Amino acid sequence: MLLGKVIGTVWATRKDEQLVGMKFLIVREVDLDGKPQPNFVVAVDSVGAGEGETVLVAQGSSGRQTVLTKDKPVDAVIMAIVDRLDVTE
Amino acid sequence: MLLGKVIGTVWATRKDEQLVGMKFLIVREVDLDGKPQPNFVVAVDSVGAGEGETVLVAQGSSGRQTVLTKDKPVDAVIMAIVDRLDVTE
Amino acid sequence: MLLGKVIGTVWATRKDEQLVGMKFLIVREVDLDGKPQPNFVVAVDSVGAGEGETVLVAQGSSGRQTVLTKDKPVDAVIMAIVDRLDVTE
Amino acid sequence: MLLGKVIGTVWATRKDEQLVGMKFLIVREVDLDGKPQPNFVVAVDSVGAGEGETVLVAQGSSGRQTVLTKDKPVDAVIMAIVDRLDVTE
Amino acid sequence: MLLGKVIGTVWATRKDEQLVGMKFLIVREVDLDGKPQPNFVVAVDSVGAGEGETVLVAQGSSGRQTVLTKDKPVDAVIMAIVDRLDVTE
């Protein structure tokens, strides 16, 4: 999974009808110190993530394994909100 | 999903017969300010996207989850047209 | 899909038996002006593509959605030969 | 598979309910000399890997082929703990 | 498919039980002149590839389409041994 931070929302009225009601959040990749990285991904929110929260994103077909995203044309889903990292490096 | 802008069309007469009638659009990746990035992808249009519009692209097997692309040999589909981004970064 | 140009062939006698008879072509990625890029991929040909032709390549599980490649251990297939690009950028 | 080293743990209380009880480990990519690389991935542990161990990570839909991760929204799983590398380069 | 050269072996006693008996080889990516590249991947051998041989690797779910790897948690398989490249670039 990718570690990232929710930094915004994408609004899209015209979309595949299977996507109605989904929330598309912008997740910027972060490093282990929480420092923002250049890459970002647009992911469907399945866990009620809010702006500024650190999250895990599952990508590819794994992004379709939540109840919300099953068989839908989405390739990234927020499936966990991160409380804390323990890094021993 | 990848955030991009439609900048052109690919014309291909000789192709897998399952692809007849599909529109192949060129989508250049953009950053959160809409600035064009070096990468681009060729994606099937499933939502009537036009030149210059900002779109979301689902890739991999997720690109085959629209009615139009189901079980077809395509790995990228435009599944939403973006109205607006709210970025709080 | 990836946009590329056919620049060669890979010959492999010893291979998974499901792959017998397939043609493995070397496809170099190109930009929108047709300029060669550093990356290349080896893809199965499903449309009779020839050396020097510009093609589209579907990757991942989408590479297995042609009649020829169904359920086979291949992750890239040429599924269209490009006639022309219209770029409005 | 990706070769990496376990360097930490991600704690997440709020998550997709299918993920309850899973352990999310931080795996930093290493080169063939064991030297840490910039990239890391968060992977579910299916083999009892511990901090500091070198592991193999299967990604994408392959990350869902263990008993623990089957049909779950995870895209990376630790499926082996490395004893030794023999490199002849 | 990725073009690479077998440069070593990964030994792993503790692993998912579905992987018992599989051989994990280290494959370094090569360019069209056979020159080693920085990236490498660990792939299951399904064709009896030996050290120093040039091979093709199928990745992602395509890595699970050989008899040996079917439904197993592996994301890369060697499915062909390369005899020769014809490059006309």
CSV table of C-alpha atoms in Angstrom, one decimal:
chain,number,residue,atom,x,y,z
A,1,MET,CA,0.0,0.0,0.0
A,2,LEU,CA,1.0,3.6,-0.6
A,3,LEU,CA,1.3,5.9,2.4
A,4,GLY,CA,-0.1,9.3,1.8
A,5,LYS,CA,-2.0,12.4,3.1
A,6,VAL,CA,-5.4,13.6,2.0
A,7,ILE,CA,-4.9,17.1,0.6
A,8,GLY,CA,-8.0,17.7,-1.4
A,9,THR,CA,-11.1,16.6,-3.4
A,10,VAL,CA,-11.9,16.1,-7.0
A,11,TRP,CA,-15.4,17.1,-8.1
A,12,ALA,CA,-16.8,15.4,-11.2
A,13,THR,CA,-20.4,15.6,-12.3
A,14,ARG,CA,-20.1,13.7,-15.5
A,15,LYS,CA,-18.8,10.2,-14.8
A,16,ASP,CA,-19.5,6.5,-15.2
A,17,GLU,CA,-22.9,5.9,-13.6
A,18,GLN,CA,-21.4,3.2,-11.3
A,19,LEU,CA,-19.4,6.0,-9.6
A,20,VAL,CA,-22.3,8.1,-8.4
A,21,GLY,CA,-22.0,9.0,-4.8
A,22,MET,CA,-18.3,8.1,-4.4
A,23,LYS,CA,-15.9,10.6,-3.0
A,24,PHE,CA,-12.7,11.2,-4.9
A,25,LEU,CA,-9.9,12.4,-2.7
A,26,ILE,CA,-6.5,13.6,-3.7
A,27,VAL,CA,-3.8,11.8,-1.7
A,28,ARG,CA,-0.2,13.1,-1.8
A,29,GLU,CA,2.5,10.5,-1.2
A,30,VAL,CA,4.5,11.1,2.0
A,31,ASP,CA,7.7,9.6,3.3
A,32,LEU,CA,8.2,8.0,6.7
A,33,ASP,CA,8.6,11.4,8.3
A,34,GLY,CA,5.3,12.6,6.8
A,35,LYS,CA,7.2,14.8,4.3
A,36,PRO,CA,5.2,15.4,1.1
A,37,GLN,CA,6.5,13.8,-2.0
A,38,PRO,CA,6.0,14.9,-5.7
A,39,ASN,CA,3.5,12.1,-6.6
A,40,PHE,CA,-0.2,12.1,-5.8
A,41,VAL,CA,-3.1,9.8,-6.7
A,42,VAL,CA,-6.8,10.3,-6.8
A,43,ALA,CA,-8.5,7.6,-4.7
A,44,VAL,CA,-12.0,6.7,-3.7
A,45,ASP,CA,-12.6,7.0,0.1
A,46,SER,CA,-14.1,3.9,1.7
A,47,VAL,CA,-13.4,4.8,5.3
A,48,GLY,CA,-14.4,8.4,5.9
A,49,ALA,CA,-11.0,9.9,5.6
A,50,GLY,CA,-10.7,13.6,6.1
A,51,GLU,CA,-8.5,16.4,4.9
A,52,GLY,CA,-5.0,16.3,6.5
A,53,GLU,CA,-5.3,12.7,7.6
A,54,THR,CA,-2.6,10.1,6.8
A,55,VAL,CA,-4.0,7.1,5.0
A,56,LEU,CA,-3.1,3.9,3.2
A,57,VAL,CA,-4.2,3.5,-0.4
A,58,ALA,CA,-4.6,0.1,-2.1
A,59,GLN,CA,-4.1,0.3,-5.9
A,60,GLY,CA,-4.9,-1.7,-9.0
A,61,SER,CA,-7.5,-4.5,-8.8
A,62,SER,CA,-7.0,-4.4,-5.0
A,63,GLY,CA,-8.7,-1.0,-5.1
A,64,ARG,CA,-11.9,-2.8,-6.0
A,65,GLN,CA,-12.1,-5.2,-3.0
A,66,THR,CA,-14.1,-3.0,-0.7
A,67,VAL,CA,-17.9,-3.2,-0.6
A,68,LEU,CA,-18.1,0.3,-2.0
A,69,THR,CA,-15.8,-0.2,-5.0
A,70,LYS,CA,-16.5,-3.8,-6.0
A,71,ASP,CA,-16.5,-4.2,-9.8
A,72,LYS,CA,-16.3,-0.4,-10.3
A,73,PRO,CA,-13.9,1.4,-12.6
A,74,VAL,CA,-11.6,2.7,-9.9
A,75,ASP,CA,-8.0,1.8,-9.4
A,76,ALA,CA,-7.2,3.3,-6.0
A,77,VAL,CA,-9.1,3.2,-2.7
A,78,ILE,CA,-8.4,4.5,0.8
A,79,MET,CA,-8.8,1.5,3.0
A,80,ALA,CA,-7.2,2.6,6.3
A,81,ILE,CA,-6.6,5.8,8.3
A,82,VAL,CA,-3.1,5.8,9.9
A,83,ASP,CA,-2.9,6.5,13.6
A,84,ARG,CA,0.9,6.1,14.0
A,85,LEU,CA,4.0,4.8,12.4
A,86,ASP,CA,6.7,2.9,14.3
A,87,VAL,CA,9.9,3.1,12.4
A,88,THR,CA,13.0,1.4,13.7
A,89,GLU,CA,15.3,2.2,10.9
B,1,MET,CA,-6.8,7.4,-10.6
B,2,LEU,CA,-4.5,9.5,-12.8
B,3,LEU,CA,-5.4,13.2,-13.3
B,4,GLY,CA,-4.9,14.4,-16.9
B,5,LYS,CA,-6.0,16.5,-19.7
B,6,VAL,CA,-7.2,15.3,-23.1
B,7,ILE,CA,-4.8,16.6,-25.8
B,8,GLY,CA,-5.5,14.5,-28.8
B,9,THR,CA,-6.7,11.4,-30.5
B,10,VAL,CA,-5.1,8.2,-31.8
B,11,TRP,CA,-6.5,6.8,-35.1
B,12,ALA,CA,-6.1,3.1,-35.6
B,13,THR,CA,-7.9,1.2,-38.4
B,14,ARG,CA,-6.2,-2.2,-37.9
B,15,LYS,CA,-6.9,-3.3,-34.3
B,16,ASP,CA,-8.4,-6.1,-32.3
B,17,GLU,CA,-11.9,-6.5,-33.5
B,18,GLN,CA,-13.3,-6.1,-29.9
B,19,LEU,CA,-12.1,-2.5,-30.1
B,20,VAL,CA,-14.1,-1.4,-33.1
B,21,GLY,CA,-16.0,1.9,-32.4
B,22,MET,CA,-13.9,2.9,-29.4
B,23,LYS,CA,-12.3,6.3,-29.2
B,24,PHE,CA,-8.7,6.4,-28.1
B,25,LEU,CA,-7.8,9.7,-26.5
B,26,ILE,CA,-4.3,11.0,-25.6
B,27,VAL,CA,-4.3,12.1,-22.0
B,28,ARG,CA,-1.4,14.1,-20.7
B,29,GLU,CA,-0.8,13.9,-16.9
B,30,VAL,CA,-1.2,17.2,-15.1
B,31,ASP,CA,-0.3,18.4,-11.6
B,32,LEU,CA,-2.7,19.9,-9.1
B,33,ASP,CA,-2.3,23.3,-10.8
B,34,GLY,CA,-3.2,21.9,-14.2
B,35,LYS,CA,0.4,22.1,-15.4
B,36,PRO,CA,1.3,19.5,-18.0
B,37,GLN,CA,3.7,16.8,-17.0
B,38,PRO,CA,6.0,14.7,-19.3
B,39,ASN,CA,4.0,11.5,-19.1
B,40,PHE,CA,0.9,10.7,-21.2
B,41,VAL,CA,-1.3,7.7,-21.6
B,42,VAL,CA,-3.7,6.5,-24.4
B,43,ALA,CA,-7.1,5.8,-22.8
B,44,VAL,CA,-10.5,4.7,-24.1
B,45,ASP,CA,-13.2,7.3,-23.6
B,46,SER,CA,-16.3,6.1,-21.8
B,47,VAL,CA,-17.8,9.4,-20.8
B,48,GLY,CA,-17.8,11.6,-23.9
B,49,ALA,CA,-14.7,13.6,-22.9
B,50,GLY,CA,-13.5,16.3,-25.2
B,51,GLU,CA,-10.2,18.0,-26.1
B,52,GLY,CA,-8.9,20.2,-23.4
B,53,GLU,CA,-11.0,18.7,-20.6
B,54,THR,CA,-9.5,17.5,-17.4
B,55,VAL,CA,-10.3,13.9,-16.7
B,56,LEU,CA,-9.7,10.9,-14.4
B,57,VAL,CA,-8.2,7.8,-15.9
B,58,ALA,CA,-8.5,4.3,-14.3
B,59,GLN,CA,-5.7,2.0,-15.3
B,60,GLY,CA,-5.0,-1.7,-15.3
B,61,SER,CA,-7.9,-4.2,-14.9
B,62,SER,CA,-9.9,-1.3,-13.5
B,63,GLY,CA,-9.9,0.1,-17.0
B,64,ARG,CA,-12.1,-2.8,-18.0
B,65,GLN,CA,-14.9,-2.2,-15.5
B,66,THR,CA,-17.1,0.1,-17.7
B,67,VAL,CA,-19.8,-1.3,-19.8
B,68,LEU,CA,-17.9,-0.2,-22.9
B,69,THR,CA,-14.5,-1.8,-22.0
B,70,LYS,CA,-15.6,-5.0,-20.2
B,71,ASP,CA,-13.3,-7.9,-21.1
B,72,LYS,CA,-11.6,-5.8,-23.8
B,73,PRO,CA,-7.8,-5.5,-24.3
B,74,VAL,CA,-7.6,-2.0,-23.0
B,75,ASP,CA,-5.7,-0.9,-19.8
B,76,ALA,CA,-6.8,2.7,-19.4
B,77,VAL,CA,-10.3,4.3,-19.5
B,78,ILE,CA,-11.5,7.8,-18.9
B,79,MET,CA,-14.3,7.3,-16.3
B,80,ALA,CA,-14.9,10.9,-15.1
B,81,ILE,CA,-14.6,14.5,-16.4
B,82,VAL,CA,-13.3,16.8,-13.7
B,83,ASP,CA,-15.3,20.0,-12.8
B,84,ARG,CA,-13.0,21.3,-10.1
B,85,LEU,CA,-10.3,20.5,-7.7
B,86,ASP,CA,-10.3,21.6,-4.1
B,87,VAL,CA,-6.8,21.5,-2.8
B,88,THR,CA,-6.1,22.5,0.8
B,89,GLU,CA,-2.4,21.8,0.8
C,1,MET,CA,-2.2,2.1,-23.5
C,2,LEU,CA,1.5,2.7,-24.3
C,3,LEU,CA,2.4,4.3,-27.6
C,4,GLY,CA,5.4,2.7,-29.2
C,5,LYS,CA,7.2,1.6,-32.3
C,6,VAL,CA,8.1,-2.0,-33.3
C,7,ILE,CA,11.9,-2.2,-33.5
C,8,GLY,CA,12.7,-5.9,-33.3
C,9,THR,CA,11.9,-9.5,-32.5
C,10,VAL,CA,12.7,-11.8,-29.6
C,11,TRP,CA,13.4,-15.4,-30.4
C,12,ALA,CA,12.8,-17.9,-27.7
C,13,THR,CA,12.7,-21.7,-28.3
C,14,ARG,CA,12.4,-22.8,-24.7
C,15,LYS,CA,9.3,-21.2,-23.3
C,16,ASP,CA,6.0,-22.0,-21.5
C,17,GLU,CA,4.2,-24.4,-23.8
C,18,GLN,CA,1.1,-22.1,-23.9
C,19,LEU,CA,3.3,-19.6,-25.8
C,20,VAL,CA,4.2,-21.7,-28.8
C,21,GLY,CA,3.5,-19.9,-32.0
C,22,MET,CA,3.3,-16.4,-30.5
C,23,LYS,CA,5.4,-13.6,-31.9
C,24,PHE,CA,7.3,-11.5,-29.4
C,25,LEU,CA,8.1,-8.0,-30.6
C,26,ILE,CA,10.3,-5.4,-29.1
C,27,VAL,CA,8.3,-2.1,-28.8
C,28,ARG,CA,10.2,1.1,-28.0
C,29,GLU,CA,8.2,3.8,-26.3
C,30,VAL,CA,7.8,6.9,-28.4
C,31,ASP,CA,6.6,10.5,-27.5
C,32,LEU,CA,3.9,12.3,-29.4
C,33,ASP,CA,6.4,13.4,-32.1
C,34,GLY,CA,7.4,9.8,-32.6
C,35,LYS,CA,10.7,10.4,-31.0
C,36,PRO,CA,12.2,7.2,-29.4
C,37,GLN,CA,12.3,7.1,-25.6
C,38,PRO,CA,14.6,5.0,-23.3
C,39,ASN,CA,12.1,2.4,-22.3
C,40,PHE,CA,11.0,-0.6,-24.3
C,41,VAL,CA,8.7,-3.6,-23.6
C,42,VAL,CA,8.5,-7.0,-25.2
C,43,ALA,CA,4.9,-7.6,-26.3
C,44,VAL,CA,3.0,-10.4,-28.1
C,45,ASP,CA,1.6,-9.3,-31.5
C,46,SER,CA,-2.1,-9.9,-32.0
C,47,VAL,CA,-2.7,-7.7,-35.0
C,48,GLY,CA,0.1,-8.5,-37.5
C,49,ALA,CA,2.3,-5.5,-36.7
C,50,GLY,CA,5.5,-5.1,-38.6
C,51,GLU,CA,8.9,-3.5,-38.0
C,52,GLY,CA,8.8,0.3,-37.9
C,53,GLU,CA,5.1,0.5,-37.3
C,54,THR,CA,3.7,2.6,-34.5
C,55,VAL,CA,1.4,0.6,-32.2
C,56,LEU,CA,-0.6,0.6,-29.0
C,57,VAL,CA,0.3,-1.9,-26.3
C,58,ALA,CA,-2.1,-3.0,-23.5
C,59,GLN,CA,-0.3,-4.1,-20.4
C,60,GLY,CA,-1.0,-6.2,-17.3
C,61,SER,CA,-4.1,-8.4,-17.2
C,62,SER,CA,-5.5,-6.4,-20.1
C,63,GLY,CA,-2.7,-7.9,-22.2
C,64,ARG,CA,-4.6,-11.3,-21.9
C,65,GLN,CA,-7.9,-10.1,-23.3
C,66,THR,CA,-7.2,-11.0,-26.9
C,67,VAL,CA,-8.2,-14.3,-28.4
C,68,LEU,CA,-4.6,-15.1,-28.9
C,69,THR,CA,-3.4,-14.3,-25.3
C,70,LYS,CA,-6.3,-15.4,-23.2
C,71,ASP,CA,-5.1,-17.0,-19.9
C,72,LYS,CA,-1.5,-17.0,-21.2
C,73,PRO,CA,1.5,-15.9,-19.1
C,74,VAL,CA,2.0,-12.7,-21.1
C,75,ASP,CA,1.7,-9.1,-19.7
C,76,ALA,CA,1.8,-7.0,-22.9
C,77,VAL,CA,0.0,-7.3,-26.2
C,78,ILE,CA,0.0,-5.1,-29.3
C,79,MET,CA,-3.8,-4.6,-29.9
C,80,ALA,CA,-3.8,-1.8,-32.5
C,81,ILE,CA,-1.6,-0.3,-35.2
C,82,VAL,CA,-1.6,3.4,-35.3
C,83,ASP,CA,-2.5,5.3,-38.5
C,84,ARG,CA,-2.2,8.8,-37.2
C,85,LEU,CA,-2.1,11.0,-34.1
C,86,ASP,CA,-4.1,14.2,-33.9
C,87,VAL,CA,-2.5,16.3,-31.1
C,88,THR,CA,-3.9,19.7,-30.3
C,89,GLU,CA,-1.6,20.6,-27.4
D,1,MET,CA,8.8,-9.9,-6.3
D,2,LEU,CA,10.4,-7.0,-4.5
D,3,LEU,CA,13.3,-7.5,-2.2
D,4,GLY,CA,13.1,-5.5,1.0
D,5,LYS,CA,13.8,-5.2,4.7
D,6,VAL,CA,11.1,-4.8,7.4
D,7,ILE,CA,11.8,-1.4,9.1
D,8,GLY,CA,8.5,-0.6,10.9
D,9,THR,CA,4.8,-1.0,11.5
D,10,VAL,CA,1.8,1.0,10.5
D,11,TRP,CA,-1.0,1.3,13.1
D,12,ALA,CA,-4.5,2.0,11.8
D,13,THR,CA,-7.6,1.6,14.0
D,14,ARG,CA,-10.1,2.9,11.4
D,15,LYS,CA,-9.9,0.6,8.4
D,16,ASP,CA,-12.0,-1.6,6.1
D,17,GLU,CA,-13.5,-4.2,8.3
D,18,GLN,CA,-12.0,-7.0,6.2
D,19,LEU,CA,-8.6,-5.9,7.4
D,20,VAL,CA,-9.1,-6.3,11.1
D,21,GLY,CA,-6.3,-8.3,12.7
D,22,MET,CA,-3.8,-7.8,9.8
D,23,LYS,CA,-0.4,-6.6,10.5
D,24,PHE,CA,0.8,-3.8,8.2
D,25,LEU,CA,4.6,-3.7,8.0
D,26,ILE,CA,6.8,-1.0,6.3
D,27,VAL,CA,9.2,-2.6,3.9
D,28,ARG,CA,12.1,-0.6,2.5
D,29,GLU,CA,13.4,-1.8,-0.8
D,30,VAL,CA,17.1,-3.0,-0.7
D,31,ASP,CA,19.6,-3.7,-3.4
D,32,LEU,CA,21.5,-7.0,-3.8
D,33,ASP,CA,24.0,-5.9,-1.1
D,34,GLY,CA,21.2,-5.2,1.3
D,35,LYS,CA,21.7,-1.4,1.0
D,36,PRO,CA,18.5,0.5,1.6
D,37,GLN,CA,16.9,2.2,-1.3
D,38,PRO,CA,14.6,5.3,-1.3
D,39,ASN,CA,11.3,3.5,-2.0
D,40,PHE,CA,9.3,1.7,0.6
D,41,VAL,CA,5.9,-0.1,0.5
D,42,VAL,CA,3.4,-1.0,3.2
D,43,ALA,CA,2.7,-4.7,3.1
D,44,VAL,CA,0.5,-7.2,5.0
D,45,ASP,CA,2.5,-9.8,6.8
D,46,SER,CA,1.5,-13.4,6.1
D,47,VAL,CA,4.6,-15.2,7.3
D,48,GLY,CA,5.5,-13.8,10.7
D,49,ALA,CA,8.2,-11.5,9.5
D,50,GLY,CA,10.0,-9.4,12.1
D,51,GLU,CA,11.8,-6.1,12.2
D,52,GLY,CA,15.1,-6.2,10.4
D,53,GLU,CA,14.4,-9.3,8.4
D,54,THR,CA,14.9,-9.3,4.6
D,55,VAL,CA,11.7,-10.4,2.8
D,56,LEU,CA,10.0,-10.8,-0.5
D,57,VAL,CA,6.9,-8.9,-1.3
D,58,ALA,CA,4.3,-9.9,-3.9
D,59,GLN,CA,2.3,-6.9,-5.2
D,60,GLY,CA,-0.9,-6.2,-7.1
D,61,SER,CA,-3.5,-8.9,-7.3
D,62,SER,CA,-0.8,-11.4,-6.4
D,63,GLY,CA,-0.8,-9.8,-3.0
D,64,ARG,CA,-4.3,-11.3,-2.5
D,65,GLN,CA,-3.3,-15.0,-3.1
D,66,THR,CA,-2.5,-15.9,0.5
D,67,VAL,CA,-5.1,-17.4,2.8
D,68,LEU,CA,-4.9,-14.3,4.9
D,69,THR,CA,-5.3,-11.7,2.1
D,70,LYS,CA,-7.7,-13.5,-0.2
D,71,ASP,CA,-10.3,-11.0,-1.7
D,72,LYS,CA,-9.1,-8.3,0.7
D,73,PRO,CA,-8.3,-4.7,-0.3
D,74,VAL,CA,-4.5,-5.0,0.0
D,75,ASP,CA,-2.0,-4.8,-2.8
D,76,ALA,CA,1.2,-6.0,-1.2
D,77,VAL,CA,1.9,-9.1,1.0
D,78,ILE,CA,5.1,-10.4,2.5
D,79,MET,CA,5.1,-14.1,1.3
D,80,ALA,CA,8.7,-15.2,2.2
D,81,ILE,CA,11.5,-14.4,4.6
D,82,VAL,CA,14.9,-14.4,2.9
D,83,ASP,CA,17.7,-16.6,4.3
D,84,ARG,CA,20.3,-15.8,1.8
D,85,LEU,CA,21.0,-14.4,-1.6
D,86,ASP,CA,23.5,-16.1,-4.0
D,87,VAL,CA,24.5,-13.5,-6.6
D,88,THR,CA,26.9,-14.4,-9.4
D,89,GLU,CA,27.0,-11.2,-11.2
E,1,MET,CA,7.5,-8.6,-20.7
E,2,LEU,CA,10.7,-7.5,-19.2
E,3,LEU,CA,14.0,-8.5,-20.7
E,4,GLY,CA,16.5,-9.6,-18.2
E,5,LYS,CA,19.5,-11.8,-17.2
E,6,VAL,CA,19.5,-14.4,-14.4
E,7,ILE,CA,22.2,-13.3,-12.0
E,8,GLY,CA,21.4,-15.2,-8.8
E,9,THR,CA,19.0,-17.1,-6.5
E,10,VAL,CA,17.0,-16.2,-3.4
E,11,TRP,CA,16.8,-18.8,-0.6
E,12,ALA,CA,13.8,-18.6,1.7
E,13,THR,CA,12.9,-21.4,4.1
E,14,ARG,CA,10.0,-19.6,5.8
E,15,LYS,CA,7.4,-18.8,3.2
E,16,ASP,CA,3.8,-19.2,2.2
E,17,GLU,CA,3.2,-23.0,2.0
E,18,GLN,CA,1.9,-22.7,-1.6
E,19,LEU,CA,5.4,-21.7,-2.6
E,20,VAL,CA,7.3,-24.8,-1.4
E,21,GLY,CA,9.5,-26.2,-4.2
E,22,MET,CA,9.6,-23.0,-6.3
E,23,LYS,CA,12.9,-21.6,-7.4
E,24,PHE,CA,13.2,-17.8,-6.9
E,25,LEU,CA,15.7,-16.3,-9.3
E,26,ILE,CA,17.1,-12.8,-9.4
E,27,VAL,CA,16.7,-11.2,-12.8
E,28,ARG,CA,18.6,-8.0,-13.6
E,29,GLU,CA,17.0,-5.9,-16.3
E,30,VAL,CA,19.1,-5.6,-19.5
E,31,ASP,CA,18.9,-3.2,-22.4
E,32,LEU,CA,18.8,-4.3,-26.1
E,33,ASP,CA,22.6,-4.7,-26.1
E,34,GLY,CA,22.5,-6.9,-23.1
E,35,LYS,CA,23.9,-4.2,-20.8
E,36,PRO,CA,22.8,-4.5,-17.2
E,37,GLN,CA,20.4,-1.9,-15.9
E,38,PRO,CA,19.9,-0.8,-12.3
E,39,ASN,CA,16.6,-2.5,-11.7
E,40,PHE,CA,16.1,-6.2,-10.8
E,41,VAL,CA,13.2,-8.4,-10.0
E,42,VAL,CA,12.8,-11.7,-8.1
E,43,ALA,CA,10.9,-14.1,-10.3
E,44,VAL,CA,9.8,-17.7,-10.1
E,45,ASP,CA,11.4,-20.0,-12.7
E,46,SER,CA,8.9,-22.0,-14.8
E,47,VAL,CA,11.2,-23.0,-17.7
E,48,GLY,CA,14.5,-24.2,-16.2
E,49,ALA,CA,16.4,-21.0,-16.6
E,50,GLY,CA,20.0,-21.0,-15.5
E,51,GLU,CA,22.5,-18.4,-14.3
E,52,GLY,CA,23.7,-16.1,-17.0
E,53,GLU,CA,20.8,-16.8,-19.4
E,54,THR,CA,18.7,-14.0,-20.9
E,55,VAL,CA,15.0,-14.4,-20.1
E,56,LEU,CA,11.6,-12.9,-20.4
E,57,VAL,CA,9.6,-12.2,-17.3
E,58,ALA,CA,5.8,-11.7,-17.1
E,59,GLN,CA,4.7,-9.6,-14.2
E,60,GLY,CA,1.5,-9.0,-12.2
E,61,SER,CA,-1.4,-11.4,-12.5
E,62,SER,CA,0.2,-12.6,-15.8
E,63,GLY,CA,2.9,-14.1,-13.6
E,64,ARG,CA,0.3,-16.5,-12.3
E,65,GLN,CA,-0.7,-18.0,-15.6
E,66,THR,CA,1.8,-20.9,-15.7
E,67,VAL,CA,0.9,-24.3,-14.4
E,68,LEU,CA,3.5,-23.9,-11.7
E,69,THR,CA,2.3,-20.4,-10.4
E,70,LYS,CA,-1.5,-20.6,-10.9
E,71,ASP,CA,-3.3,-18.9,-7.9
E,72,LYS,CA,0.0,-18.5,-6.0
E,73,PRO,CA,1.2,-15.3,-4.3
E,74,VAL,CA,3.9,-14.5,-6.9
E,75,ASP,CA,3.9,-11.5,-9.2
E,76,ALA,CA,6.7,-12.4,-11.6
E,77,VAL,CA,7.5,-15.5,-13.6
E,78,ILE,CA,10.2,-16.4,-16.1
E,79,MET,CA,8.2,-17.8,-19.0
E,80,ALA,CA,10.8,-17.9,-21.8
E,81,ILE,CA,14.5,-18.2,-22.3
E,82,VAL,CA,15.8,-15.9,-25.0
E,83,ASP,CA,17.9,-17.3,-27.9
E,84,ARG,CA,18.5,-14.1,-29.8
E,85,LEU,CA,17.2,-10.6,-30.4
E,86,ASP,CA,16.8,-9.1,-33.8
E,87,VAL,CA,16.8,-5.3,-33.5
E,88,THR,CA,16.4,-3.1,-36.6
E,89,GLU,CA,16.5,0.2,-34.9
